[in-house]
mmCIF file of C-alpha atoms and ligand atoms in Angstrom:
data_model
loop_
_atom_site.group_PDB
_atom_site.id
_atom_site.type_symbol
_atom_site.label_atom_id
_atom_site.label_comp_id
_atom_site.label_asym_id
_atom_site.label_seq_id
_atom_site.Cartn_x
_atom_site.Cartn_y
_atom_site.Cartn_z
ATOM 1 C CA MET A 784 7.642 -160.149 91.923
ATOM 2 C CA PRO A 785 8.732 -157.027 90.018
ATOM 3 C CA SER A 786 6.752 -153.852 90.561
ATOM 4 C CA ASN A 787 5.271 -151.662 87.853
ATOM 5 C CA SER A 788 4.111 -148.070 87.663
ATOM 6 C CA ASN A 789 0.691 -149.085 88.953
ATOM 7 C CA THR A 790 1.547 -151.318 91.874
ATOM 8 C CA THR A 791 -1.532 -150.614 93.957
ATOM 9 C CA ALA A 792 -4.188 -150.993 91.234
ATOM 10 C CA ASN A 793 -6.245 -154.171 90.746
ATOM 11 C CA ARG A 794 -4.854 -155.710 93.922
ATOM 12 C CA TYR A 795 -7.635 -158.109 95.001
ATOM 13 C CA GLY A 796 -6.709 -157.961 98.688
ATOM 14 C CA SER A 797 -8.158 -160.010 101.525
ATOM 15 C CA ILE A 798 -11.702 -158.542 101.779
ATOM 16 C CA ALA A 799 -12.038 -158.446 97.973
ATOM 17 C CA ALA A 800 -10.952 -162.100 97.806
ATOM 18 C CA GLU A 801 -13.413 -163.100 100.564
ATOM 19 C CA ILE A 802 -16.298 -161.322 98.822
ATOM 20 C CA TYR A 803 -15.287 -162.798 95.438
ATOM 21 C CA ASP A 804 -15.862 -166.314 96.706
ATOM 22 C CA ILE A 805 -19.175 -165.501 98.406
ATOM 23 C CA ASP A 806 -20.453 -163.595 95.360
ATOM 24 C CA LYS A 807 -19.201 -165.983 92.661
ATOM 25 C CA PRO A 808 -19.357 -169.598 93.837
ATOM 26 C CA VAL A 809 -17.482 -172.204 91.779
ATOM 27 C CA GLY A 810 -19.517 -173.175 88.708
ATOM 28 C CA ALA A 811 -22.365 -170.708 89.359
ATOM 29 C CA LEU A 812 -21.797 -168.210 86.533
ATOM 30 C CA PRO A 813 -22.555 -168.950 82.848
ATOM 31 C CA ASP A 814 -18.955 -168.544 81.667
ATOM 32 C CA THR A 815 -17.870 -171.799 83.318
ATOM 33 C CA ALA A 816 -20.122 -174.102 81.262
ATOM 34 C CA PHE A 817 -19.223 -172.141 78.112
ATOM 35 C CA HIS A 818 -15.481 -172.500 78.681
ATOM 36 C CA LEU A 819 -15.729 -176.165 79.735
ATOM 37 C CA GLN A 820 -17.443 -176.883 76.436
ATOM 38 C CA GLY A 821 -14.978 -174.819 74.391
ATOM 39 C CA LEU A 822 -11.982 -176.520 76.020
ATOM 40 C CA SER A 823 -13.452 -180.045 76.021
ATOM 41 C CA GLY A 824 -11.384 -181.161 73.033
ATOM 42 C CA VAL A 825 -8.071 -179.930 74.489
ATOM 43 C CA ALA A 826 -5.786 -182.841 75.339
ATOM 44 C CA GLY A 827 -2.697 -181.045 76.732
ATOM 45 C CA PRO A 828 -2.056 -178.705 79.652
ATOM 46 C CA ILE A 829 -4.165 -175.543 80.027
ATOM 47 C CA LEU A 830 -2.846 -172.286 81.499
ATOM 48 C CA GLU A 831 -5.200 -169.951 83.320
ATOM 49 C CA PRO A 832 -3.515 -166.546 83.817
ATOM 50 C CA ALA A 833 -5.199 -164.492 86.587
ATOM 51 C CA CYS A 834 -6.713 -167.722 87.964
ATOM 52 C CA GLY A 835 -7.779 -165.957 91.159
ATOM 53 C CA SER A 836 -9.340 -168.264 93.747
ATOM 54 C CA GLY A 837 -9.997 -171.053 91.268
ATOM 55 C CA ARG A 838 -13.565 -170.364 90.194
ATOM 56 C CA THR A 839 -12.718 -171.538 86.654
ATOM 57 C CA LEU A 840 -9.587 -173.580 87.346
ATOM 58 C CA ILE A 841 -11.418 -175.992 89.692
ATOM 59 C CA PRO A 842 -14.163 -177.032 87.219
ATOM 60 C CA LEU A 843 -11.462 -177.555 84.565
ATOM 61 C CA LEU A 844 -9.560 -179.844 86.958
ATOM 62 C CA GLU A 845 -12.786 -181.668 87.805
ATOM 63 C CA ALA A 846 -13.365 -182.198 84.067
ATOM 64 C CA GLY A 847 -10.038 -184.047 83.915
ATOM 65 C CA HIS A 848 -7.780 -181.326 82.442
ATOM 66 C CA GLU A 849 -4.258 -180.608 83.606
ATOM 67 C CA VAL A 850 -4.430 -176.931 84.620
ATOM 68 C CA VAL A 851 -1.683 -174.522 85.680
ATOM 69 C CA GLY A 852 -2.570 -171.121 87.130
ATOM 70 C CA PHE A 853 -0.945 -167.876 88.172
ATOM 71 C CA ASP A 854 -2.158 -164.697 89.843
ATOM 72 C CA PRO A 855 -0.398 -161.738 91.516
ATOM 73 C CA SER A 856 -2.771 -161.696 94.508
ATOM 74 C CA GLN A 857 -1.453 -163.929 97.295
ATOM 75 C CA GLU A 858 -4.893 -163.771 98.959
ATOM 76 C CA MET A 859 -6.594 -165.137 95.828
ATOM 77 C CA LEU A 860 -3.886 -167.779 95.331
ATOM 78 C CA ASP A 861 -4.124 -168.965 98.954
ATOM 79 C CA ARG A 862 -7.887 -169.405 98.537
ATOM 80 C CA CYS A 863 -7.328 -171.229 95.252
ATOM 81 C CA ALA A 864 -4.813 -173.644 96.782
ATOM 82 C CA ALA A 865 -7.120 -174.330 99.773
ATOM 83 C CA ARG A 866 -10.194 -174.916 97.613
ATOM 84 C CA CYS A 867 -8.219 -177.219 95.290
ATOM 85 C CA ALA A 868 -6.828 -179.167 98.276
ATOM 86 C CA GLU A 869 -10.385 -179.631 99.674
ATOM 87 C CA ARG A 870 -11.194 -181.400 96.398
ATOM 88 C CA GLY A 871 -7.976 -183.435 96.260
ATOM 89 C CA PHE A 872 -6.162 -181.337 93.636
ATOM 90 C CA THR A 873 -2.670 -179.856 93.845
ATOM 91 C CA PRO A 874 -2.232 -177.842 90.629
ATOM 92 C CA ALA A 875 0.902 -175.794 89.963
ATOM 93 C CA LEU A 876 -0.007 -172.285 91.158
ATOM 94 C CA SER A 877 2.396 -169.359 91.201
ATOM 95 C CA ARG A 878 2.503 -165.661 91.945
ATOM 96 C CA GLN A 879 3.026 -164.015 88.576
ATOM 97 C CA ARG A 880 1.534 -161.266 86.436
ATOM 98 C CA PHE A 881 0.283 -161.054 82.859
ATOM 99 C CA GLU A 882 3.095 -158.629 82.086
ATOM 100 C CA ASP A 883 6.043 -160.896 82.855
ATOM 101 C CA PHE A 884 4.861 -164.471 83.541
ATOM 102 C CA SER A 885 7.081 -167.231 82.252
ATOM 103 C CA TYR A 886 6.998 -171.037 81.931
ATOM 104 C CA SER A 887 9.472 -173.386 80.286
ATOM 105 C CA GLU A 888 6.627 -175.558 78.956
ATOM 106 C CA SER A 889 4.136 -174.818 76.158
ATOM 107 C CA PHE A 890 0.395 -175.080 76.692
ATOM 108 C CA ALA A 891 -2.324 -176.584 74.516
ATOM 109 C CA ALA A 892 -4.687 -173.794 75.577
ATOM 110 C CA ILE A 893 -4.777 -170.548 77.531
ATOM 111 C CA VAL A 894 -8.066 -169.349 79.056
ATOM 112 C CA VAL A 895 -8.739 -165.893 80.516
ATOM 113 C CA PRO A 896 -12.374 -165.729 81.728
ATOM 114 C CA VAL A 897 -14.505 -162.734 82.685
ATOM 115 C CA GLY A 898 -12.924 -159.288 82.672
ATOM 116 C CA SER A 899 -9.391 -160.136 83.769
ATOM 117 C CA PHE A 900 -7.718 -159.074 80.505
ATOM 118 C CA THR A 901 -9.238 -155.585 80.846
ATOM 119 C CA LEU A 902 -7.143 -155.180 84.013
ATOM 120 C CA ILE A 903 -4.248 -154.537 81.607
ATOM 121 C CA ASP A 904 -4.929 -150.838 81.332
ATOM 122 C CA ASP A 905 -2.445 -149.911 78.613
ATOM 123 C CA PHE A 906 -2.747 -150.769 74.899
ATOM 124 C CA ALA A 907 0.941 -151.497 74.197
ATOM 125 C CA THR A 908 1.235 -153.624 77.344
ATOM 126 C CA ALA A 909 -1.856 -155.601 76.325
ATOM 127 C CA LEU A 910 -0.343 -156.348 72.904
ATOM 128 C CA ALA A 911 2.867 -157.508 74.588
ATOM 129 C CA VAL A 912 0.796 -159.804 76.842
ATOM 130 C CA LEU A 913 -0.976 -161.293 73.808
ATOM 131 C CA ARG A 914 2.480 -161.999 72.289
ATOM 132 C CA ARG A 915 3.503 -163.622 75.574
ATOM 133 C CA PHE A 916 0.353 -165.794 75.411
ATOM 134 C CA ARG A 917 1.254 -166.783 71.814
ATOM 135 C CA ASP A 918 4.821 -167.674 72.845
ATOM 136 C CA HIS A 919 3.479 -169.950 75.598
ATOM 137 C CA LEU A 920 1.101 -171.842 73.276
ATOM 138 C CA GLU A 921 1.877 -174.826 71.093
ATOM 139 C CA VAL A 922 1.507 -174.115 67.374
ATOM 140 C CA GLY A 923 -2.248 -174.459 66.764
ATOM 141 C CA GLY A 924 -2.912 -173.978 70.489
ATOM 142 C CA LEU A 925 -6.178 -172.354 71.578
ATOM 143 C CA LEU A 926 -6.554 -168.943 73.229
ATOM 144 C CA VAL A 927 -9.943 -168.294 74.866
ATOM 145 C CA LEU A 928 -10.357 -164.811 76.207
ATOM 146 C CA ASP A 929 -13.363 -162.866 77.520
ATOM 147 C CA ILE A 930 -13.394 -159.120 76.968
ATOM 148 C CA GLN A 931 -15.660 -156.539 78.515
ATOM 149 C CA PRO A 932 -16.601 -154.323 75.569
ATOM 150 C CA LEU A 933 -16.167 -150.605 75.072
ATOM 151 C CA SER A 934 -19.815 -149.973 75.992
ATOM 152 C CA LEU A 935 -18.882 -150.524 79.661
ATOM 153 C CA LEU A 936 -16.713 -147.415 79.581
ATOM 154 C CA ALA A 937 -19.980 -145.452 79.495
ATOM 155 C CA HIS A 938 -21.333 -147.114 82.670
ATOM 156 C CA ARG A 939 -20.544 -144.674 85.439
ATOM 157 C CA GLY A 940 -22.970 -145.923 88.073
ATOM 158 C CA GLU A 941 -21.889 -146.452 91.655
ATOM 159 C CA ASP A 942 -21.540 -149.978 92.970
ATOM 160 C CA ARG A 943 -22.965 -150.556 96.467
ATOM 161 C CA ARG A 944 -23.443 -154.118 97.683
ATOM 162 C CA LYS A 945 -23.276 -156.149 100.899
ATOM 163 C CA TRP A 946 -22.762 -159.762 101.882
ATOM 164 C CA THR A 947 -22.758 -161.775 105.118
ATOM 165 C CA ALA A 948 -19.570 -163.753 105.721
ATOM 166 C CA ALA A 949 -19.592 -167.288 107.166
ATOM 167 C CA ASN A 950 -18.704 -165.895 110.636
ATOM 168 C CA GLY A 951 -21.572 -163.377 110.500
ATOM 169 C CA ASP A 952 -19.450 -160.323 109.580
ATOM 170 C CA LEU A 953 -21.141 -157.813 107.285
ATOM 171 C CA LEU A 954 -18.942 -157.186 104.217
ATOM 172 C CA THR A 955 -19.624 -154.142 102.047
ATOM 173 C CA ILE A 956 -18.298 -152.613 98.845
ATOM 174 C CA GLU A 957 -18.730 -149.083 97.627
ATOM 175 C CA GLY A 958 -17.256 -148.473 94.178
ATOM 176 C CA LYS A 959 -16.943 -145.135 92.384
ATOM 177 C CA ARG A 960 -15.588 -144.246 88.950
ATOM 178 C CA THR A 961 -12.867 -141.629 89.428
ATOM 179 C CA ALA A 962 -11.645 -141.105 85.844
ATOM 180 C CA THR A 963 -12.737 -141.937 82.301
ATOM 181 C CA ASP A 964 -10.338 -141.432 79.394
ATOM 182 C CA TRP A 965 -12.189 -141.855 76.105
ATOM 183 C CA LEU A 966 -9.012 -141.515 74.063
ATOM 184 C CA THR A 967 -7.227 -144.449 75.677
ATOM 185 C CA GLN A 968 -10.487 -146.317 76.528
ATOM 186 C CA ARG A 969 -9.365 -146.485 80.141
ATOM 187 C CA ALA A 970 -11.327 -146.130 83.373
ATOM 188 C CA GLU A 971 -10.171 -145.716 86.951
ATOM 189 C CA SER A 972 -12.294 -146.428 89.999
ATOM 190 C CA ILE A 973 -11.925 -146.756 93.746
ATOM 191 C CA GLN A 974 -13.522 -149.660 95.589
ATOM 192 C CA ARG A 975 -13.899 -149.236 99.327
ATOM 193 C CA TYR A 976 -14.252 -152.578 101.098
ATOM 194 C CA GLU A 977 -15.417 -152.745 104.724
ATOM 195 C CA ARG A 978 -15.894 -155.406 107.379
ATOM 196 C CA TRP A 979 -18.472 -154.692 110.099
ATOM 197 C CA ARG A 980 -18.909 -156.800 113.245
ATOM 198 C CA ASP A 981 -21.654 -156.079 115.821
ATOM 199 C CA ASN A 982 -22.259 -152.733 114.080
ATOM 200 C CA VAL A 983 -18.597 -151.726 114.488
ATOM 201 C CA LEU A 984 -16.297 -151.121 111.526
ATOM 202 C CA VAL A 985 -13.371 -153.483 112.144
ATOM 203 C CA GLU A 986 -11.515 -153.313 108.819
ATOM 204 C CA SER A 987 -11.469 -151.118 105.757
ATOM 205 C CA GLN A 988 -9.467 -151.503 102.538
ATOM 206 C CA LEU A 989 -9.253 -149.225 99.514
ATOM 207 C CA GLU A 990 -8.732 -150.889 96.167
ATOM 208 C CA PRO A 991 -7.904 -148.633 93.217
ATOM 209 C CA MET A 992 -8.884 -150.285 89.924
ATOM 210 C CA ALA A 993 -7.778 -149.455 86.376
ATOM 211 C CA GLN A 994 -9.268 -151.087 83.296
ATOM 212 C CA ARG A 995 -9.007 -150.699 79.545
ATOM 213 C CA TYR A 996 -12.032 -151.619 77.437
ATOM 214 C CA TRP A 997 -11.861 -152.847 73.840
ATOM 215 C CA GLY A 998 -13.828 -152.476 70.642
ATOM 216 C CA LEU A 999 -14.926 -155.666 68.890
ATOM 217 C CA GLU A 1000 -12.881 -155.237 65.709
ATOM 218 C CA GLU A 1001 -10.044 -153.596 67.616
ATOM 219 C CA PHE A 1002 -9.540 -156.766 69.635
ATOM 220 C CA ARG A 1003 -9.806 -158.996 66.550
ATOM 221 C CA LEU A 1004 -7.050 -156.894 64.907
ATOM 222 C CA ALA A 1005 -4.971 -157.083 68.101
ATOM 223 C CA LEU A 1006 -5.175 -160.893 68.001
ATOM 224 C CA GLU A 1007 -4.240 -161.009 64.312
ATOM 225 C CA ALA A 1008 -1.334 -158.562 64.859
ATOM 226 C CA THR A 1009 0.099 -160.748 67.624
ATOM 227 C CA GLY A 1010 0.171 -164.056 65.782
ATOM 228 C CA PHE A 1011 -3.316 -165.518 66.177
ATOM 229 C CA GLY A 1012 -5.686 -166.731 63.465
ATOM 230 C CA ALA A 1013 -9.037 -168.497 63.068
ATOM 231 C CA VAL A 1014 -10.576 -165.862 65.334
ATOM 232 C CA SER A 1015 -14.224 -166.373 66.345
ATOM 233 C CA VAL A 1016 -16.325 -164.238 68.685
ATOM 234 C CA SER A 1017 -19.455 -165.010 70.725
ATOM 235 C CA GLY A 1018 -21.637 -162.580 72.683
ATOM 236 C CA ASN A 1019 -22.788 -163.126 76.280
ATOM 237 C CA TYR A 1020 -21.674 -166.784 76.338
ATOM 238 C CA ALA A 1021 -24.064 -167.849 73.558
ATOM 239 C CA ARG A 1022 -21.691 -169.948 71.446
ATOM 240 C CA GLY A 1023 -21.590 -168.837 67.841
ATOM 241 C CA ARG A 1024 -24.049 -165.974 68.408
ATOM 242 C CA ARG A 1025 -22.690 -162.785 66.846
ATOM 243 C CA PRO A 1026 -22.067 -160.042 69.405
ATOM 244 C CA ARG A 1027 -24.743 -157.402 69.941
ATOM 245 C CA ALA A 1028 -24.306 -153.821 71.128
ATOM 246 C CA SER A 1029 -26.090 -154.739 74.384
ATOM 247 C CA ASP A 1030 -23.683 -157.605 75.255
ATOM 248 C CA TRP A 1031 -21.660 -157.180 78.443
ATOM 249 C CA VAL A 1032 -19.050 -159.774 77.509
ATOM 250 C CA LEU A 1033 -17.438 -160.887 74.240
ATOM 251 C CA THR A 1034 -15.571 -164.191 74.081
ATOM 252 C CA PHE A 1035 -12.766 -164.502 71.547
ATOM 253 C CA GLU A 1036 -11.448 -167.917 70.581
ATOM 254 C CA ALA A 1037 -8.324 -167.972 68.390
ATOM 255 C CA ARG A 1038 -5.482 -170.302 67.395
ATOM 256 C CA ARG A 1039 -1.753 -169.673 67.489
ATOM 257 C CA GLY A 1040 -0.599 -169.497 63.869
HETATM 258 C C1 LIG B 1009 -12.074 -161.078 87.982
HETATM 259 S S1 LIG B 1009 -10.795 -161.972 88.824
HETATM 260 C C2 LIG B 1009 -10.821 -163.465 87.864
HETATM 261 C C3 LIG B 1009 -10.386 -164.686 88.620
HETATM 262 C C4 LIG B 1009 -10.614 -166.003 87.896
HETATM 263 N N1 LIG B 1009 -9.959 -166.045 86.609
HETATM 264 C C5 LIG B 1009 -12.094 -166.318 87.706
HETATM 265 O O1 LIG B 1009 -12.466 -166.727 86.608
HETATM 266 O O2 LIG B 1009 -12.848 -166.173 88.658
HETATM 267 C C6 LIG B 1009 -9.379 -161.109 88.232
HETATM 268 C C7 LIG B 1009 -8.040 -161.635 88.711
HETATM 269 O O3 LIG B 1009 -7.009 -160.929 88.010
HETATM 270 C C8 LIG B 1009 -5.910 -160.821 88.868
HETATM 271 N N2 LIG B 1009 -4.994 -159.766 88.381
HETATM 272 C C9 LIG B 1009 -4.995 -158.443 88.666
HETATM 273 N N3 LIG B 1009 -3.967 -157.841 88.043
HETATM 274 C C10 LIG B 1009 -3.315 -158.815 87.340
HETATM 275 C C11 LIG B 1009 -2.132 -158.827 86.524
HETATM 276 N N4 LIG B 1009 -1.460 -157.714 86.267
HETATM 277 N N5 LIG B 1009 -1.727 -160.014 85.998
HETATM 278 C C12 LIG B 1009 -2.422 -161.146 86.232
HETATM 279 N N6 LIG B 1009 -3.533 -161.186 87.010
HETATM 280 C C13 LIG B 1009 -3.973 -160.033 87.559
HETATM 281 C C14 LIG B 1009 -6.531 -160.522 90.216
HETATM 282 O O4 LIG B 1009 -5.645 -160.765 91.283
HETATM 283 C C15 LIG B 1009 -7.757 -161.421 90.202
HETATM 284 O O5 LIG B 1009 -7.518 -162.657 90.823
#
């Protein structure tokens, strides 16, 4: 996989992947039901870029869709493959990135849940990724994409949480914002992940994160500039409800022109 100028950011290594699955069980968050409903009329193959450990991909498979996924994190992909196999599924999964993924087939829909698209921390790169999405959709194909709005750039609070792993290990995260650039709408943070066993620190991983947040109309214009039409937006997974300033997620649904 080619490297970029930001190779260590947004890595989702082994402790992050383990915590992800404890913290966000398959089907438990409200986005899954929303996306299952929005994609229910799709007859052809669905691509999930940044599919992670399958939290969304698995319910789509269980609903009878053909789903293809990619993710740059081998740890997340390994978990995805194992969780699919437990349920009797063997979807095509590959190690690719938003920036340069490629398939010879076209998709009927592309879905990017939660904040994954904000992990593209550069405006021009994000527009190029939207064009890449368009080029991988059938004409009239559906793009469904969640965006964390610009308001989150103002949230500077620390993130401190803990979980107990299946083997009894204590897993902790301590996240701190390290930079906020209001001009480029970009934030950097450092997440420190730790594994404690019998009160002894046995593993520690640092995960630098970089995210770019979007304005509502800015993202609508970005979709229109990259070949999408029939754009609709919902706030906080309430289908058809216009976004509010207090919403923490905006879902855009658009068609390839
Ligand atoms: C918040 S998780 C979402 C996983 C999954 N889509 C879900 O709904 O649970 C974000 C995912 O984005 C992936 N990611 C990070 N950088 C990426 C990139 N440049 N291209 C594609 N995926 C990336 C991470 O490895 C991680 O699995």
